[in-house]
Amino acid sequence: MTASPVPPATRPDPLAPADLGPVRLRNRVIKSATFEGVTTGALVTDALIDFHVAVGAGGAGMTTVAYLAVSPEGRTERDQVYWRPEALPGLRRLTEAVHATGAAVSAQIGHAGPVANSRSNGLPSLSPSTRPNPLSMSLDRAASEADIRRIIDDHARATRYAIEVGFDAVEVHLGHNYLASSFLSPKINRRKDSWGGPLERRAEFARRILQAVGEAADGRIAVLAKMNMADGVPGGLWLDESLLFAQMLERDGHVDALELTGGSSLLNPMYLFRGDVPIREMAETQRGIVKLGMKLFGRLVFSHYPYEPLYFRDYARQFRDAVNLPLVLLGGITDLAGMNAAMDDGFEFVAMARALLREPDLINRIQAESSTQSLCIHCNLCAASIFTGTRCPLANTPETVKPAGLLA
């Protein structure tokens, strides 16, 4: 089954205002979450504010702050912001600064689960089932019933905090094998209790999280769920189950839109990124045995997927046929032609990441000249910068020659 195209005469203009739940956006372009790596002490910094102000001033309808952990052990590393009273003044400064540009701002909330680095956090990392954690060279602890209930409540608390400090939306992270996504994965979730087994049980944790978030939001802000269409690993979540999961979320009625993604930060990160694999540069961001292992075996661990425009489009069209919820198309959208193709397929919003890292003002430039093309060359050197301040290393160089040393 393929999506029914929207007639050009009725196709939404991606650069015109649109409603996302209770929020009015100035256009249909969302800066998707990319961990910024500039939050020393797990608090908002001027650099984080500047990062998102640049995106807002550059014309995006909404920028997404990533990643705001709901629990202290749910951070991917110790300098990641997590929701607590000490973080609120800085987050309020951030939302006010973004609003001054005319853009809306969303908070990505969630729990990293097995993607958390327990050695960095000084707290045990959690997973559906006990498993080795290559990030910390230790074991993830299987989440207990008490952990599950607490983390659900933590999502609701984070949502109330987000409203308090002025966010327009929360994006609940259900992808990339973070905790909720790992519960959905039949490869990672080996539980024998009511939280494991058939999809209905593996999906219960995520559904309860969204129920708690939706009730806390109470229509005051938009609620998005970022969910995997496919984990990209043998035995993981695949389209047959993710389509059913999306239908569950639609019936539950707690979200205003789904942002469709794929891949596993834990087991196959390049499935999300596509393009070049900067093994050497990524290895240099690590320490000790992890750094050595990445240098020696990185080419075996990091699969290569050639880049192509709208690379998740074929998967996402199946969701467009399966649900009536507003959908955000992500992956390889860099110009107006790609945005219009998404609108033709019936998607309501598009998400951009790497192109806006290279050129935060890309949307303004497209509005001024519709034929504008992104300078992003999909080298993924930005992915190697995440722990030292996520950026495009080529941002000030107009040349499109790829740097040496990349796995293409």
CSV table of N, CA and C in Angstrom, one decimal, residues 111-195:
chain,number,residue,atom,x,y,z
A,111,HIS,N,14.3,9.1,28.8
A,111,HIS,CA,15.2,8.3,29.6
A,111,HIS,C,16.1,7.5,28.7
A,112,ALA,N,17.4,7.7,28.9
A,112,ALA,CA,18.4,7.0,28.0
A,112,ALA,C,18.4,5.5,28.2
A,113,GLY,N,18.1,5.0,29.3
A,113,GLY,CA,18.1,3.6,29.6
A,113,GLY,C,19.5,3.0,29.2
A,114,PRO,N,19.6,2.0,28.3
A,114,PRO,CA,20.8,1.4,28.0
A,114,PRO,C,21.8,2.2,27.2
A,115,VAL,N,21.3,3.4,26.8
A,115,VAL,CA,22.2,4.3,26.1
A,115,VAL,C,22.9,5.2,27.1
A,116,ALA,N,22.5,5.2,28.3
A,116,ALA,CA,23.2,6.0,29.4
A,116,ALA,C,24.6,5.4,29.7
A,117,ASN,N,25.5,6.3,30.1
A,117,ASN,CA,26.8,5.9,30.5
A,117,ASN,C,26.8,5.9,32.1
A,118,SER,N,26.7,4.8,32.7
A,118,SER,CA,26.7,4.8,34.1
A,118,SER,C,28.0,5.2,34.8
A,119,ARG,N,29.1,5.0,34.1
A,119,ARG,CA,30.4,5.4,34.6
A,119,ARG,C,30.5,6.9,34.7
A,120,SER,N,30.0,7.5,33.7
A,120,SER,CA,30.0,9.0,33.7
A,120,SER,C,29.0,9.6,34.7
A,121,ASN,N,27.8,9.0,34.7
A,121,ASN,CA,26.7,9.5,35.6
A,121,ASN,C,26.9,9.2,37.0
A,122,GLY,N,27.7,8.1,37.3
A,122,GLY,CA,27.8,7.7,38.7
A,122,GLY,C,26.6,7.0,39.2
A,123,LEU,N,25.7,6.5,38.3
A,123,LEU,CA,24.5,5.9,38.7
A,123,LEU,C,24.3,4.7,37.8
A,124,PRO,N,23.6,3.6,38.3
A,124,PRO,CA,23.4,2.4,37.4
A,124,PRO,C,22.6,2.8,36.2
A,125,SER,N,22.9,2.2,35.1
A,125,SER,CA,22.1,2.4,33.9
A,125,SER,C,21.0,1.3,33.9
A,126,LEU,N,19.9,1.6,33.3
A,126,LEU,CA,18.7,0.7,33.3
A,126,LEU,C,18.4,0.2,31.9
A,127,SER,N,17.9,-1.0,31.8
A,127,SER,CA,17.5,-1.6,30.6
A,127,SER,C,16.3,-2.5,30.9
A,128,PRO,N,15.5,-2.9,29.9
A,128,PRO,CA,14.4,-3.9,30.2
A,128,PRO,C,15.0,-5.2,30.9
A,129,SER,N,16.1,-5.6,30.4
A,129,SER,CA,16.7,-6.8,30.9
A,129,SER,C,18.2,-6.6,31.2
A,130,THR,N,18.8,-7.3,32.1
A,130,THR,CA,20.2,-7.2,32.4
A,130,THR,C,21.0,-7.5,31.1
A,131,ARG,N,22.0,-6.6,30.8
A,131,ARG,CA,22.8,-6.8,29.6
A,131,ARG,C,24.1,-6.0,29.7
A,132,PRO,N,25.1,-6.4,29.0
A,132,PRO,CA,26.4,-5.7,29.0
A,132,PRO,C,26.2,-4.3,28.4
A,133,ASN,N,26.9,-3.3,28.9
A,133,ASN,CA,26.8,-1.9,28.4
A,133,ASN,C,28.2,-1.6,27.9
A,134,PRO,N,28.4,-1.5,26.6
A,134,PRO,CA,29.7,-1.2,26.0
A,134,PRO,C,30.2,0.3,26.3
A,135,LEU,N,29.2,1.2,26.6
A,135,LEU,CA,29.6,2.5,26.9
A,135,LEU,C,30.4,2.7,28.2
A,136,SER,N,29.9,2.0,29.2
A,136,SER,CA,30.5,2.1,30.5
A,136,SER,C,31.3,0.8,30.9
A,137,MET,N,31.3,-0.2,30.0
A,137,MET,CA,32.0,-1.4,30.3
A,137,MET,C,31.5,-2.1,31.6
A,138,SER,N,30.2,-2.1,31.7
A,138,SER,CA,29.6,-2.6,32.9
A,138,SER,C,28.3,-3.3,32.5
A,139,LEU,N,27.4,-3.7,33.5
A,139,LEU,CA,26.1,-4.3,33.2
A,139,LEU,C,25.0,-3.3,33.4
A,140,ASP,N,24.1,-3.2,32.5
A,140,ASP,CA,22.8,-2.5,32.7
A,140,ASP,C,22.0,-3.3,33.7
A,141,ARG,N,21.3,-2.6,34.6
A,141,ARG,CA,20.4,-3.3,35.6
A,141,ARG,C,19.0,-3.4,35.0
A,142,ALA,N,18.3,-4.5,35.1
A,142,ALA,CA,17.0,-4.6,34.6
A,142,ALA,C,16.1,-3.7,35.5
A,143,ALA,N,15.3,-2.9,34.8
A,143,ALA,CA,14.4,-2.0,35.5
A,143,ALA,C,13.4,-2.7,36.3
A,144,SER,N,13.2,-2.3,37.6
A,144,SER,CA,12.2,-2.9,38.5
A,144,SER,C,10.9,-2.3,38.3
A,145,GLU,N,9.9,-2.9,38.9
A,145,GLU,CA,8.5,-2.3,38.8
A,145,GLU,C,8.6,-0.9,39.4
A,146,ALA,N,9.3,-0.7,40.5
A,146,ALA,CA,9.4,0.6,41.1
A,146,ALA,C,10.1,1.6,40.2
A,147,ASP,N,11.2,1.2,39.5
A,147,ASP,CA,11.8,2.0,38.5
A,147,ASP,C,10.8,2.5,37.4
A,148,ILE,N,10.1,1.5,36.9
A,148,ILE,CA,9.1,1.8,35.8
A,148,ILE,C,8.1,2.8,36.3
A,149,ARG,N,7.5,2.6,37.4
A,149,ARG,CA,6.5,3.6,37.9
A,149,ARG,C,7.2,5.0,38.2
A,150,ARG,N,8.4,5.0,38.7
A,150,ARG,CA,9.0,6.3,39.0
A,150,ARG,C,9.3,7.0,37.7
A,151,ILE,N,9.8,6.3,36.7
A,151,ILE,CA,10.2,7.0,35.4
A,151,ILE,C,8.9,7.5,34.7
A,152,ILE,N,7.8,6.8,34.7
A,152,ILE,CA,6.6,7.3,34.2
A,152,ILE,C,6.2,8.6,34.9
A,153,ASP,N,6.3,8.6,36.2
A,153,ASP,CA,6.0,9.8,36.9
A,153,ASP,C,7.0,10.9,36.6
A,154,ASP,N,8.2,10.6,36.4
A,154,ASP,CA,9.3,11.6,36.0
A,154,ASP,C,8.9,12.2,34.7
A,155,HIS,N,8.4,11.5,33.8
A,155,HIS,CA,8.0,12.1,32.5
A,155,HIS,C,6.8,13.2,32.7
A,156,ALA,N,5.9,12.8,33.6
A,156,ALA,CA,4.8,13.8,33.9
A,156,ALA,C,5.4,15.0,34.6
A,157,ARG,N,6.3,14.8,35.5
A,157,ARG,CA,6.9,16.0,36.2
A,157,ARG,C,7.7,16.8,35.2
A,158,ALA,N,8.4,16.2,34.3
A,158,ALA,CA,9.2,17.0,33.3
A,158,ALA,C,8.2,17.8,32.4
A,159,THR,N,7.1,17.3,32.1
A,159,THR,CA,6.1,18.0,31.3
A,159,THR,C,5.6,19.2,32.1
A,160,ARG,N,5.3,19.0,33.3
A,160,ARG,CA,4.9,20.2,34.1
A,160,ARG,C,6.0,21.3,34.2
A,161,TYR,N,7.2,20.8,34.4
A,161,TYR,CA,8.3,21.8,34.4
A,161,TYR,C,8.4,22.5,33.1
A,162,ALA,N,8.2,21.8,32.0
A,162,ALA,CA,8.3,22.4,30.6
A,162,ALA,C,7.3,23.4,30.4
A,163,ILE,N,6.1,23.2,30.9
A,163,ILE,CA,5.1,24.2,30.8
A,163,ILE,C,5.5,25.4,31.7
A,164,GLU,N,6.0,25.2,32.9
A,164,GLU,CA,6.3,26.2,33.8
A,164,GLU,C,7.4,27.2,33.2
A,165,VAL,N,8.3,26.6,32.5
A,165,VAL,CA,9.4,27.5,32.0
A,165,VAL,C,9.2,28.0,30.5
A,166,GLY,N,8.0,27.7,30.0
A,166,GLY,CA,7.6,28.3,28.7
A,166,GLY,C,7.8,27.6,27.4
A,167,PHE,N,8.1,26.2,27.5
A,167,PHE,CA,8.1,25.5,26.3
A,167,PHE,C,6.8,25.4,25.6
A,168,ASP,N,6.8,25.3,24.3
A,168,ASP,CA,5.6,25.2,23.5
A,168,ASP,C,5.2,23.8,23.3
A,169,ALA,N,6.1,22.9,23.4
A,169,ALA,CA,5.8,21.5,23.2
A,169,ALA,C,6.8,20.6,23.9
A,170,VAL,N,6.5,19.3,24.1
A,170,VAL,CA,7.4,18.3,24.6
A,170,VAL,C,7.4,17.2,23.5
A,171,GLU,N,8.6,16.7,23.3
A,171,GLU,CA,8.8,15.6,22.3
A,171,GLU,C,9.2,14.4,23.2
A,172,VAL,N,8.4,13.4,23.3
A,172,VAL,CA,8.8,12.2,24.1
A,172,VAL,C,9.6,11.3,23.3
A,173,HIS,N,10.8,11.0,23.8
A,173,HIS,CA,11.7,10.1,23.0
A,173,HIS,C,11.4,8.7,23.2
A,174,LEU,N,10.8,8.1,22.1
A,174,LEU,CA,10.5,6.7,22.1
A,174,LEU,C,11.3,6.0,21.1
A,175,GLY,N,12.5,6.6,20.7
A,175,GLY,CA,13.2,6.0,19.6
A,175,GLY,C,14.7,5.6,20.0
A,176,HIS,N,15.4,5.1,19.0
A,176,HIS,CA,16.9,4.9,19.1
A,176,HIS,C,17.3,4.0,20.2
A,177,ASN,N,16.4,3.1,20.7
A,177,ASN,CA,16.7,2.2,21.8
A,177,ASN,C,17.1,2.9,23.1
A,178,TYR,N,16.7,4.1,23.3
A,178,TYR,CA,16.6,4.7,24.6
A,178,TYR,C,15.6,3.8,25.4
A,179,LEU,N,15.3,4.1,26.6
A,179,LEU,CA,14.7,3.2,27.5
A,179,LEU,C,13.3,2.7,26.9
A,180,ALA,N,12.4,3.7,26.6
A,180,ALA,CA,11.1,3.3,26.1
A,180,ALA,C,11.2,2.4,24.8
A,181,SER,N,12.2,2.9,23.9
A,181,SER,CA,12.4,2.1,22.7
A,181,SER,C,13.0,0.8,22.9
A,182,SER,N,13.8,0.6,24.0
A,182,SER,CA,14.4,-0.7,24.2
A,182,SER,C,13.4,-1.6,24.8
A,183,PHE,N,12.4,-1.1,25.5
A,183,PHE,CA,11.2,-1.9,25.9
A,183,PHE,C,10.5,-2.5,24.7
A,184,LEU,N,10.4,-1.6,23.7
A,184,LEU,CA,9.6,-2.0,22.5
A,184,LEU,C,10.4,-3.1,21.7
A,185,SER,N,11.7,-3.1,21.8
A,185,SER,CA,12.6,-4.0,21.0
A,185,SER,C,12.5,-5.4,21.5
A,186,PRO,N,12.1,-6.4,20.6
A,186,PRO,CA,12.1,-7.8,21.0
A,186,PRO,C,13.6,-8.3,21.2
A,187,LYS,N,14.5,-7.6,20.6
A,187,LYS,CA,15.9,-8.0,20.8
A,187,LYS,C,16.5,-7.7,22.2
A,188,ILE,N,16.1,-6.5,22.7
A,188,ILE,CA,16.6,-6.0,24.0
A,188,ILE,C,15.7,-6.4,25.1
A,189,ASN,N,14.4,-6.4,24.9
A,189,ASN,CA,13.5,-6.7,26.0
A,189,ASN,C,13.3,-8.2,26.0
A,190,ARG,N,13.9,-8.9,27.0
A,190,ARG,CA,13.7,-10.3,27.2
A,190,ARG,C,13.0,-10.6,28.4
A,191,ARG,N,12.2,-9.7,28.9
A,191,ARG,CA,11.5,-9.9,30.2
A,191,ARG,C,10.4,-11.0,30.0
A,192,LYS,N,10.1,-11.6,31.1
A,192,LYS,CA,9.1,-12.6,31.2
A,192,LYS,C,7.8,-12.2,31.9
A,193,ASP,N,7.8,-10.9,32.4
A,193,ASP,CA,6.7,-10.4,33.2
A,193,ASP,C,5.7,-9.7,32.3
A,194,SER,N,4.9,-8.8,32.8
A,194,SER,CA,3.9,-8.1,32.1
A,194,SER,C,4.4,-7.0,31.2
A,195,TRP,N,5.7,-6.7,31.3
A,195,TRP,CA,6.4,-5.7,30.4
A,195,TRP,C,7.1,-6.3,29.3
